[in-house]
CSV table of C-alpha atoms in Angstrom, one decimal:
chain,number,residue,atom,x,y,z
A,5,UNK,CA,-17.9,5.5,26.7
A,6,UNK,CA,-18.1,6.9,30.2
A,7,UNK,CA,-20.4,3.9,31.3
A,8,UNK,CA,-17.7,1.6,29.8
A,9,UNK,CA,-14.7,3.5,31.4
A,10,UNK,CA,-16.4,3.2,34.7
A,11,UNK,CA,-17.1,-0.5,34.4
A,12,UNK,CA,-13.3,-0.9,33.3
A,13,UNK,CA,-12.4,0.7,36.7
A,14,UNK,CA,-10.7,3.5,34.5
A,15,UNK,CA,-12.4,6.3,36.6
A,16,UNK,CA,-11.1,5.2,40.0
A,17,UNK,CA,-7.7,6.3,40.2
A,18,UNK,CA,-6.8,5.2,43.7
A,19,UNK,CA,-8.9,2.2,44.3
A,20,UNK,CA,-6.9,-1.0,43.6
A,21,UNK,CA,-8.0,-4.1,41.7
A,22,UNK,CA,-9.2,-6.3,44.4
A,23,UNK,CA,-12.5,-8.0,43.6
A,24,UNK,CA,-11.5,-10.9,41.3
A,25,UNK,CA,-15.2,-11.2,40.7
A,26,UNK,CA,-15.3,-8.0,38.7
A,27,UNK,CA,-12.4,-8.8,36.5
A,28,UNK,CA,-14.5,-10.3,33.5
A,29,UNK,CA,-16.5,-7.2,33.5
A,30,UNK,CA,-13.5,-5.0,33.3
A,31,UNK,CA,-12.2,-7.2,30.4
A,32,UNK,CA,-15.4,-7.0,28.5
A,33,UNK,CA,-15.6,-3.4,29.1
A,34,UNK,CA,-12.3,-3.1,27.7
A,35,UNK,CA,-13.1,-5.0,24.6
A,36,UNK,CA,-16.1,-2.8,23.9
A,37,UNK,CA,-14.1,0.4,24.1
A,38,UNK,CA,-11.5,-1.1,21.7
A,39,UNK,CA,-14.2,-1.7,19.2
A,40,UNK,CA,-15.8,1.5,19.6
A,41,UNK,CA,-12.6,3.5,19.2
A,42,UNK,CA,-11.4,1.4,16.1
A,43,UNK,CA,-14.5,2.0,14.3
A,44,UNK,CA,-15.6,5.6,15.3
A,45,UNK,CA,-13.4,8.8,14.6
A,46,UNK,CA,-15.8,10.7,16.9
A,47,UNK,CA,-14.6,8.1,19.7
A,48,UNK,CA,-11.2,8.6,18.9
A,49,UNK,CA,-11.6,12.3,19.4
A,50,UNK,CA,-13.5,12.1,22.7
A,51,UNK,CA,-10.8,9.8,24.0
A,52,UNK,CA,-8.6,12.8,24.1
A,53,UNK,CA,-11.0,14.9,25.8
A,54,UNK,CA,-11.8,12.3,28.5
A,55,UNK,CA,-8.1,11.6,29.1
A,56,UNK,CA,-8.6,8.0,28.4
A,57,UNK,CA,-4.9,7.4,27.8
A,58,UNK,CA,-3.8,8.5,31.1
A,59,UNK,CA,-6.5,6.4,32.9
A,60,UNK,CA,-5.3,3.3,30.8
A,61,UNK,CA,-1.5,4.0,31.9
A,62,UNK,CA,-3.0,4.2,35.7
A,63,UNK,CA,-4.8,0.8,35.1
A,64,UNK,CA,-1.4,-0.7,34.0
A,65,UNK,CA,0.1,0.6,37.2
A,66,UNK,CA,-2.5,-1.1,39.2
A,67,UNK,CA,-1.9,-4.5,37.3
A,68,UNK,CA,1.5,-4.7,38.7
A,69,UNK,CA,2.2,-7.8,41.0
A,70,UNK,CA,-1.3,-8.6,40.7
A,71,UNK,CA,-2.7,-12.1,40.0
A,72,UNK,CA,-5.4,-13.1,37.4
A,73,UNK,CA,-5.1,-9.6,35.6
A,74,UNK,CA,-3.5,-11.0,32.5
A,75,UNK,CA,-6.5,-10.4,30.2
A,76,UNK,CA,-7.1,-7.0,31.8
A,77,UNK,CA,-3.5,-6.1,31.1
A,78,UNK,CA,-3.5,-7.5,27.5
A,79,UNK,CA,-6.7,-5.4,26.5
A,80,UNK,CA,-5.3,-2.2,28.3
A,81,UNK,CA,-2.3,-2.5,26.0
A,82,UNK,CA,-4.5,-3.2,23.0
A,83,UNK,CA,-6.4,0.0,23.7
A,84,UNK,CA,-3.4,1.9,24.2
A,85,UNK,CA,-2.0,0.6,20.8
A,86,UNK,CA,-5.1,1.6,18.9
A,87,UNK,CA,-5.3,5.1,20.6
A,88,UNK,CA,-1.6,5.8,19.7
A,89,UNK,CA,-2.2,4.4,16.2
A,90,UNK,CA,-5.4,6.3,15.3
A,91,UNK,CA,-4.8,9.7,17.1
A,92,UNK,CA,-1.5,11.6,16.8
A,93,UNK,CA,-2.3,13.9,19.6
A,94,UNK,CA,-2.7,10.9,22.1
A,95,UNK,CA,0.7,9.6,20.7
A,96,UNK,CA,2.3,12.7,21.5
A,97,UNK,CA,0.5,12.8,25.1
A,98,UNK,CA,1.9,9.5,25.7
A,99,UNK,CA,5.5,10.1,24.8
A,100,UNK,CA,5.7,13.7,26.4
A,101,UNK,CA,3.4,13.8,29.5
A,102,UNK,CA,2.4,10.1,30.5
A,103,UNK,CA,6.1,8.8,30.5
A,104,UNK,CA,4.4,6.3,28.1
A,105,UNK,CA,7.8,4.8,26.9
A,106,UNK,CA,8.7,3.9,30.5
A,107,UNK,CA,5.2,2.6,31.5
A,108,UNK,CA,4.9,0.4,28.3
A,109,UNK,CA,8.6,-1.0,28.7
A,110,UNK,CA,7.8,-1.9,32.1
A,111,UNK,CA,4.5,-3.7,31.1
A,112,UNK,CA,6.7,-5.5,28.4
A,113,UNK,CA,9.4,-6.6,30.9
A,114,UNK,CA,6.6,-7.9,33.4
A,115,UNK,CA,5.1,-10.0,30.5
A,116,UNK,CA,8.3,-11.5,29.4
A,117,UNK,CA,9.4,-12.0,33.3
A,118,UNK,CA,12.8,-10.6,32.8
A,119,UNK,CA,15.5,-11.1,35.5
A,120,UNK,CA,18.5,-9.0,35.4
A,121,UNK,CA,22.2,-10.2,36.0
A,122,UNK,CA,23.8,-6.9,35.4
A,123,UNK,CA,22.9,-3.4,33.6
A,124,UNK,CA,21.3,-4.1,30.3
A,125,UNK,CA,21.9,-7.8,30.4
A,126,UNK,CA,18.9,-10.0,31.3
A,127,UNK,CA,19.6,-13.8,32.6
A,128,UNK,CA,19.5,-16.4,30.0
A,129,UNK,CA,18.1,-19.6,31.0
A,130,UNK,CA,18.2,-22.4,28.2
A,131,UNK,CA,15.7,-24.7,30.2
A,132,UNK,CA,13.2,-22.0,30.5
A,133,UNK,CA,9.7,-23.1,29.3
A,134,UNK,CA,8.0,-21.2,26.3
A,135,UNK,CA,5.8,-18.1,27.4
A,136,UNK,CA,2.1,-18.9,27.7
A,137,UNK,CA,-0.4,-17.6,25.3
A,138,UNK,CA,-1.7,-14.9,27.4
A,139,UNK,CA,2.1,-13.7,28.3
A,140,UNK,CA,2.8,-13.7,24.5
A,141,UNK,CA,-0.4,-11.6,23.5
A,142,UNK,CA,0.6,-9.2,26.2
A,143,UNK,CA,4.1,-8.9,25.1
A,144,UNK,CA,3.0,-8.5,21.5
A,145,UNK,CA,0.4,-5.8,22.3
A,146,UNK,CA,3.1,-3.9,24.4
A,147,UNK,CA,5.5,-4.0,21.5
A,148,UNK,CA,3.0,-2.7,19.1
A,149,UNK,CA,2.1,0.0,21.4
A,150,UNK,CA,5.6,0.9,22.1
A,151,UNK,CA,6.3,1.1,18.3
A,152,UNK,CA,3.8,3.7,17.7
A,153,UNK,CA,5.1,5.8,20.8
A,154,UNK,CA,8.8,5.7,19.7
A,155,UNK,CA,8.4,6.6,16.1
A,156,UNK,CA,10.8,9.3,15.0
A,157,UNK,CA,13.1,8.3,18.0
A,158,UNK,CA,16.4,8.3,15.9
A,159,UNK,CA,17.9,11.3,17.7
A,160,UNK,CA,18.8,10.9,21.3
A,161,UNK,CA,19.1,14.2,23.0
A,162,UNK,CA,19.8,13.3,26.6
A,163,UNK,CA,21.6,10.6,28.9
A,164,UNK,CA,18.2,9.5,30.2
A,165,UNK,CA,16.9,9.0,26.7
A,166,UNK,CA,20.0,6.9,25.9
A,167,UNK,CA,19.5,4.8,29.2
A,168,UNK,CA,15.7,4.3,28.2
A,169,UNK,CA,16.4,3.0,24.8
A,170,UNK,CA,19.5,0.9,26.0
A,171,UNK,CA,17.2,-0.6,28.6
A,172,UNK,CA,14.4,-1.2,26.0
A,173,UNK,CA,17.1,-2.8,23.6
A,174,UNK,CA,18.0,-5.3,26.4
A,175,UNK,CA,14.6,-6.1,26.9
A,176,UNK,CA,14.1,-6.8,23.1
A,177,UNK,CA,17.3,-8.7,23.0
A,178,UNK,CA,15.8,-11.1,25.7
A,179,UNK,CA,12.4,-11.2,23.5
A,180,UNK,CA,14.2,-12.4,20.5
A,181,UNK,CA,15.8,-15.3,22.5
A,182,UNK,CA,12.3,-16.0,24.1
A,183,UNK,CA,10.0,-18.7,22.5
A,184,UNK,CA,6.1,-18.6,22.4
A,185,UNK,CA,3.8,-21.2,22.7
A,186,UNK,CA,3.7,-22.1,18.9
A,187,UNK,CA,5.9,-21.4,16.0
A,188,UNK,CA,3.5,-18.9,14.5
A,189,UNK,CA,3.1,-16.9,18.0
A,190,UNK,CA,7.1,-16.9,18.2
A,191,UNK,CA,7.1,-15.4,14.7
A,192,UNK,CA,4.8,-12.9,15.4
A,193,UNK,CA,6.6,-11.9,18.7
A,194,UNK,CA,10.0,-11.7,17.1
A,195,UNK,CA,8.5,-9.9,14.1
A,196,UNK,CA,7.1,-7.1,16.4
A,197,UNK,CA,10.3,-6.9,18.5
A,198,UNK,CA,12.2,-6.4,15.3
A,199,UNK,CA,9.8,-3.4,14.3
A,200,UNK,CA,10.6,-1.9,17.5
A,201,UNK,CA,14.3,-2.3,17.3
A,202,UNK,CA,14.0,-0.3,14.1
A,203,UNK,CA,13.1,2.7,16.1
A,204,UNK,CA,15.7,2.4,18.6
A,205,UNK,CA,18.7,4.7,18.0
A,206,UNK,CA,21.3,2.6,16.1
A,207,UNK,CA,24.0,4.1,18.9
A,208,UNK,CA,21.9,2.0,21.4
A,209,UNK,CA,21.9,-1.4,19.6
A,210,UNK,CA,25.4,-2.3,21.0
A,211,UNK,CA,23.5,-4.2,23.9
A,212,UNK,CA,22.5,-6.7,21.7
A,213,UNK,CA,26.1,-8.1,21.6
A,214,UNK,CA,27.0,-7.8,25.3
A,215,UNK,CA,30.2,-9.9,26.2
A,216,UNK,CA,29.6,-13.5,26.5
A,217,UNK,CA,30.5,-15.6,29.6
A,218,UNK,CA,31.8,-19.3,28.8
A,219,UNK,CA,28.8,-21.3,29.4
A,220,UNK,CA,26.0,-18.9,27.9
A,221,UNK,CA,26.1,-19.5,24.1
A,222,UNK,CA,27.9,-21.5,21.4
A,223,UNK,CA,27.2,-18.5,19.1
A,224,UNK,CA,30.0,-16.0,19.7
A,225,UNK,CA,32.5,-13.5,18.0
A,226,UNK,CA,35.4,-11.8,19.4
A,227,UNK,CA,34.0,-12.8,22.8
A,228,UNK,CA,30.7,-11.4,22.1
A,229,UNK,CA,27.3,-13.2,22.4
A,230,UNK,CA,25.9,-13.2,19.0
A,231,UNK,CA,22.7,-15.3,19.8
A,232,UNK,CA,20.3,-12.3,19.1
A,233,UNK,CA,22.1,-11.5,15.8
A,234,UNK,CA,21.8,-14.9,14.8
A,235,UNK,CA,18.2,-15.0,15.4
A,236,UNK,CA,17.8,-12.0,13.2
A,237,UNK,CA,19.7,-13.7,10.5
A,238,UNK,CA,17.5,-16.9,10.7
A,239,UNK,CA,14.4,-14.8,10.7
A,240,UNK,CA,15.4,-12.8,7.6
A,241,UNK,CA,16.1,-16.1,5.6
A,242,UNK,CA,12.6,-17.5,6.8
A,243,UNK,CA,11.0,-14.4,5.6
A,244,UNK,CA,13.0,-14.7,2.3
A,245,UNK,CA,11.9,-18.2,1.8
A,246,UNK,CA,8.2,-17.5,2.2
A,247,UNK,CA,8.4,-15.5,-1.1
A,248,UNK,CA,5.5,-13.0,-0.6
A,249,UNK,CA,4.9,-9.9,1.4
A,250,UNK,CA,8.6,-9.0,1.2
A,251,UNK,CA,7.8,-5.1,1.6
A,252,UNK,CA,6.0,-5.8,5.1
A,253,UNK,CA,7.5,-8.8,6.3
A,254,UNK,CA,11.3,-8.7,5.2
A,255,UNK,CA,12.4,-4.9,4.8
A,256,UNK,CA,12.2,-4.3,8.5
A,257,UNK,CA,14.6,-6.7,9.5
A,258,UNK,CA,16.8,-6.1,6.3
A,259,UNK,CA,16.7,-2.5,7.2
A,260,UNK,CA,17.7,-3.2,10.9
A,261,UNK,CA,20.6,-5.5,10.0
A,262,UNK,CA,22.0,-2.9,7.5
A,263,UNK,CA,22.1,-0.2,10.2
A,264,UNK,CA,23.7,-2.6,12.8
A,265,UNK,CA,26.3,-3.6,10.3
A,266,UNK,CA,27.1,0.0,9.2
A,267,UNK,CA,27.5,1.0,12.9
A,268,UNK,CA,29.0,-1.9,14.9
A,269,UNK,CA,32.0,-3.5,13.4
A,270,UNK,CA,31.7,-7.0,15.4
A,271,UNK,CA,27.9,-7.2,14.0
A,272,UNK,CA,29.1,-6.5,10.4
A,273,UNK,CA,32.0,-9.0,10.5
A,274,UNK,CA,29.9,-11.8,12.2
A,275,UNK,CA,27.1,-11.4,9.6
A,276,UNK,CA,29.6,-11.0,6.7
A,277,UNK,CA,31.1,-14.6,7.9
A,278,UNK,CA,27.4,-15.9,7.5
A,279,UNK,CA,26.1,-14.2,4.4
A,280,UNK,CA,29.5,-13.6,2.3
A,281,UNK,CA,31.8,-16.3,3.2
A,282,UNK,CA,35.3,-16.4,1.2
A,283,UNK,CA,34.4,-17.4,-2.5
A,284,UNK,CA,35.5,-20.8,-3.5
A,285,UNK,CA,33.3,-22.3,-6.0
A,286,UNK,CA,32.4,-19.4,-8.8
A,287,UNK,CA,31.1,-22.1,-11.4
A,288,UNK,CA,27.4,-20.8,-10.7
A,289,UNK,CA,25.9,-17.3,-11.2
A,290,UNK,CA,25.6,-15.4,-7.8
A,291,UNK,CA,21.8,-15.8,-8.0
A,292,UNK,CA,21.9,-19.4,-8.6
A,293,UNK,CA,21.7,-21.7,-5.4
A,294,UNK,CA,20.1,-22.0,-2.0
A,295,UNK,CA,22.7,-20.0,0.2
A,296,UNK,CA,21.8,-16.7,2.0
A,297,UNK,CA,23.9,-15.1,-0.5
A,298,UNK,CA,22.2,-16.6,-3.4
A,299,UNK,CA,18.7,-15.6,-2.1
A,300,UNK,CA,19.8,-12.0,-1.5
A,301,UNK,CA,21.4,-11.5,-4.8
A,302,UNK,CA,18.1,-12.7,-6.4
A,303,UNK,CA,16.3,-10.0,-4.6
A,304,UNK,CA,18.7,-7.4,-5.9
A,305,UNK,CA,16.5,-7.5,-9.4
A,306,UNK,CA,13.0,-7.8,-7.6
A,307,UNK,CA,10.1,-6.1,-9.1
A,308,UNK,CA,9.7,-4.2,-5.8
A,309,UNK,CA,11.8,-1.2,-5.7
A,310,UNK,CA,12.0,-0.9,-1.9
A,311,UNK,CA,12.8,-4.6,-1.5
A,312,UNK,CA,15.5,-4.4,-4.4
A,313,UNK,CA,17.1,-1.4,-2.8
A,314,UNK,CA,17.3,-2.5,0.6
A,315,UNK,CA,18.6,-5.9,-0.2
A,316,UNK,CA,21.4,-4.5,-2.5
A,317,UNK,CA,22.1,-1.8,0.4
A,318,UNK,CA,22.5,-4.8,2.9
A,319,UNK,CA,25.1,-6.5,0.7
A,320,UNK,CA,26.8,-3.2,-0.1
A,321,UNK,CA,27.4,-2.6,3.5
A,322,UNK,CA,28.6,-5.9,4.3
A,323,UNK,CA,31.3,-5.2,1.6
A,324,UNK,CA,32.1,-2.0,3.4
A,325,UNK,CA,30.5,-0.1,0.6
A,326,UNK,CA,33.5,-0.9,-1.8
A,327,UNK,CA,32.3,-1.3,-5.3
A,328,UNK,CA,34.9,-4.0,-6.3
A,329,UNK,CA,34.1,-6.1,-3.3
A,330,UNK,CA,30.3,-6.1,-4.1
A,331,UNK,CA,31.1,-6.8,-7.8
A,332,UNK,CA,33.0,-9.9,-6.6
A,333,UNK,CA,30.0,-11.3,-4.8
A,334,UNK,CA,27.0,-10.3,-7.0
A,335,UNK,CA,28.3,-9.6,-10.6
A,336,UNK,CA,27.9,-6.2,-12.3
A,337,UNK,CA,24.5,-7.1,-13.8
A,338,UNK,CA,23.0,-7.6,-10.3
A,339,UNK,CA,24.5,-4.6,-8.8
A,340,UNK,CA,23.9,-2.1,-11.7
A,341,UNK,CA,20.8,-0.6,-10.1
A,342,UNK,CA,22.4,0.3,-6.9
A,343,UNK,CA,25.6,1.6,-8.5
A,344,UNK,CA,23.8,3.8,-11.0
A,345,UNK,CA,21.6,5.2,-7.9
A,346,UNK,CA,24.6,5.8,-6.0
A,347,UNK,CA,26.6,7.3,-8.8
A,348,UNK,CA,29.3,4.5,-8.6
A,349,UNK,CA,29.0,3.0,-11.9
A,350,UNK,CA,32.6,4.2,-12.3
A,351,UNK,CA,33.8,2.4,-9.3
A,352,UNK,CA,35.1,3.6,-6.1
A,353,UNK,CA,33.3,3.3,-2.5
A,354,UNK,CA,30.4,5.0,-0.5
A,355,UNK,CA,30.5,7.8,2.0
A,356,UNK,CA,30.7,5.6,5.1
A,357,UNK,CA,34.0,5.1,6.9
A,358,UNK,CA,34.9,1.6,7.9
A,359,UNK,CA,38.1,-0.3,9.3
A,360,UNK,CA,41.0,-1.0,7.0
A,361,UNK,CA,41.1,-4.6,7.5
A,362,UNK,CA,41.3,-6.2,4.0
A,363,UNK,CA,39.4,-9.2,2.6
A,364,UNK,CA,41.5,-12.2,1.7
A,365,UNK,CA,40.5,-14.3,-1.4
A,366,UNK,CA,40.9,-18.0,-1.4
A,367,UNK,CA,43.3,-19.8,-3.7
A,368,UNK,CA,40.4,-21.4,-5.7
A,369,UNK,CA,39.0,-17.8,-6.3
A,370,UNK,CA,42.5,-16.5,-7.2
A,371,UNK,CA,43.1,-19.2,-9.7
A,372,UNK,CA,39.6,-18.6,-11.5
A,373,UNK,CA,39.5,-14.9,-11.3
A,374,UNK,CA,40.9,-14.3,-14.8
A,375,UNK,CA,38.2,-16.1,-16.4
A,376,UNK,CA,35.4,-14.7,-14.3
A,377,UNK,CA,32.6,-12.8,-16.5
A,378,UNK,CA,32.2,-9.6,-14.6
A,379,UNK,CA,28.8,-9.0,-15.6
A,380,UNK,CA,27.3,-12.4,-14.4
A,381,UNK,CA,29.9,-12.9,-11.7
A,382,UNK,CA,30.7,-16.4,-12.5
A,383,UNK,CA,33.3,-18.6,-14.3
A,384,UNK,CA,32.5,-19.1,-18.0
A,385,UNK,CA,34.0,-21.7,-20.3
A,386,UNK,CA,36.0,-20.0,-23.3
A,387,UNK,CA,33.5,-19.4,-26.1
A,388,UNK,CA,34.4,-20.8,-29.7
A,389,UNK,CA,35.3,-17.9,-32.0
A,390,UNK,CA,32.6,-17.6,-34.7
A,391,UNK,CA,35.2,-16.1,-37.2
A,392,UNK,CA,36.9,-19.3,-37.3
A,393,UNK,CA,34.4,-21.1,-39.6
A,394,UNK,CA,33.5,-17.9,-41.6
A,395,UNK,CA,34.9,-17.6,-45.3
A,396,UNK,CA,36.4,-14.3,-46.3
A,397,UNK,CA,33.3,-13.2,-48.0
A,398,UNK,CA,31.2,-13.7,-44.9
A,399,UNK,CA,33.7,-11.8,-42.7
A,400,UNK,CA,33.6,-9.0,-45.1
A,401,UNK,CA,29.7,-9.0,-45.0
A,402,UNK,CA,29.5,-9.1,-41.3
A,403,UNK,CA,32.2,-6.3,-40.9
A,404,UNK,CA,30.2,-3.9,-43.4
A,405,UNK,CA,27.1,-4.7,-41.4
A,406,UNK,CA,28.8,-3.7,-38.3
A,407,UNK,CA,30.0,-0.4,-39.8
A,408,UNK,CA,26.5,0.5,-40.7
A,409,UNK,CA,25.3,-0.3,-37.1
A,410,UNK,CA,27.9,2.1,-35.8
A,411,UNK,CA,26.9,4.8,-38.2
A,412,UNK,CA,23.2,4.6,-37.2
A,413,UNK,CA,24.5,4.5,-33.6
A,414,UNK,CA,26.2,7.7,-33.4
A,415,UNK,CA,28.5,10.0,-35.6
A,416,UNK,CA,31.0,10.4,-32.3
A,417,UNK,CA,34.3,9.1,-32.7
A,418,UNK,CA,34.0,5.5,-30.8
A,419,UNK,CA,37.4,5.6,-29.2
A,420,UNK,CA,36.1,8.3,-27.0
A,421,UNK,CA,33.2,6.3,-25.6
A,422,UNK,CA,33.8,5.5,-21.9
A,423,UNK,CA,31.8,3.1,-20.2
A,424,UNK,CA,29.2,2.7,-23.3
A,425,UNK,CA,25.6,1.7,-22.1
A,426,UNK,CA,23.0,1.4,-24.7
A,427,UNK,CA,19.3,2.0,-24.3
A,428,UNK,CA,17.1,0.3,-27.0
A,429,UNK,CA,13.7,1.6,-27.9
A,430,UNK,CA,11.3,1.6,-30.7
A,431,UNK,CA,10.9,4.7,-32.9
A,432,UNK,CA,7.7,6.4,-33.4
A,433,UNK,CA,6.8,4.6,-36.8
A,434,UNK,CA,7.4,1.3,-34.9
A,435,UNK,CA,9.5,0.0,-37.7
A,436,UNK,CA,13.1,0.7,-36.9
A,437,UNK,CA,14.9,-0.2,-33.9
A,438,UNK,CA,16.9,2.8,-32.5
A,439,UNK,CA,19.9,2.9,-30.2
A,440,UNK,CA,20.5,5.8,-27.9
A,441,UNK,CA,24.0,5.8,-26.7
A,442,UNK,CA,24.7,6.6,-23.2
A,443,UNK,CA,27.9,7.3,-21.3
A,444,UNK,CA,29.1,7.4,-17.8
A,445,UNK,CA,30.3,11.0,-16.4
A,446,UNK,CA,33.5,11.3,-14.4
A,447,UNK,CA,31.4,11.2,-11.3
A,448,UNK,CA,29.9,7.9,-12.2
A,449,UNK,CA,26.3,8.9,-13.2
A,450,UNK,CA,24.9,8.5,-16.7
A,451,UNK,CA,24.2,10.9,-19.3
A,452,UNK,CA,23.7,11.2,-23.2
A,453,UNK,CA,27.2,9.9,-24.9
A,454,UNK,CA,27.9,13.5,-26.2
A,455,UNK,CA,27.6,15.1,-22.8
A,456,UNK,CA,29.6,12.4,-21.2
A,457,UNK,CA,32.4,12.6,-23.8
A,458,UNK,CA,32.5,16.6,-23.7
A,459,UNK,CA,32.8,16.3,-19.9
A,460,UNK,CA,35.8,13.9,-20.2
A,461,UNK,CA,37.3,16.4,-22.8
A,462,UNK,CA,36.9,19.3,-20.3
A,463,UNK,CA,38.5,17.3,-17.4
A,464,UNK,CA,41.5,16.2,-19.7
A,465,UNK,CA,42.1,19.8,-20.7
A,466,UNK,CA,41.8,21.2,-17.0
A,467,UNK,CA,44.3,18.3,-15.7
A,468,UNK,CA,46.8,19.2,-18.5
A,469,UNK,CA,46.8,22.8,-17.6
A,470,UNK,CA,50.0,23.8,-15.6
A,471,UNK,CA,50.9,26.7,-13.3
């Protein structure tokens, strides 16, 4: 490793990179170090003893304003990524001693050739050509290394840290608006930018929507440039349409958009206008169709618990955490999992505060609302009454059958059942189908029916007591 470090010019702190003829040797030595460290736990420990991370940061500084050093810079960043991934002590060293966040952010800025017009605002050039393959690879490696170094950065404790993360977020905004040499490389670049944005404290993400000049973009809301937010929405829909690897590919962008909407009102209102526009046609179920809303509602019943939860949470935040608004767009059946987990089966709203502006329903929705099935969330034609074609004997038989079923269900007075939910399961003998009645407690959570009813009795007695 020491031989390779010497060949990679890592042991010469002061000597600049001058001999272009040596550059290929430096690149190959860095490649060898990447392979060794990736495959050897012993080499990972030795890297800390040999102070390899500090040497790599120094080599990055040497690459500033140098020509023909793209490959050196790329593999230097890749080695920093591997070290920060595989050794937690080196990750801490980079963050605390070596000013790794600042060094890596500058490397990312250099790879993207960012030009600043004002604080936290990069110049937007619509005619700018795509990044080269080498520039894209360098940017991707810098993003991956920064992701590792900025883990657990939710709490910003100083003004300097806040500036650093806002500066980083402004570069990431520029990154989202930048194209790579191919569609796949662009998607990889944007994916890593989104992962890193997830580490940026949400209070620093307001730089994603800086005020917009007249000629900058056609994507505006309340005078704010929403170009980067639109890129995130398009990326989310593209990942949904892929139909696979939702946990790795979709949850980061959904989580990022959820936190942005929860904290920044303009972002939430812009995204809601795109994802949950005012309802007009309610003839189809919310999960049926090709709109973004339809796709997200389908994810609310996905088999992967993490995907299901974050999709439901995203829609819930867009509805300002109001249960009645969520049910309007999704139906009770799709939202039941989220409401049960949040203890909101009885209605209400979440804990977060939002502005008091009210949603306005369309005339089409208002006219259809009385006939909408609250469970499925769509308009249903009136069903024929099966009793109309029965004889008196058949009606009597069905009535007795229903009485016997209720008798098996529970001995509790059925008028006391509030929010009844049934859970069907097979008995131990495997022959009889038993029904276990469940009720909703006053706090919105589920419990066995007897317990739920007794709590309602207790609450009623308490509320009737007078001073």
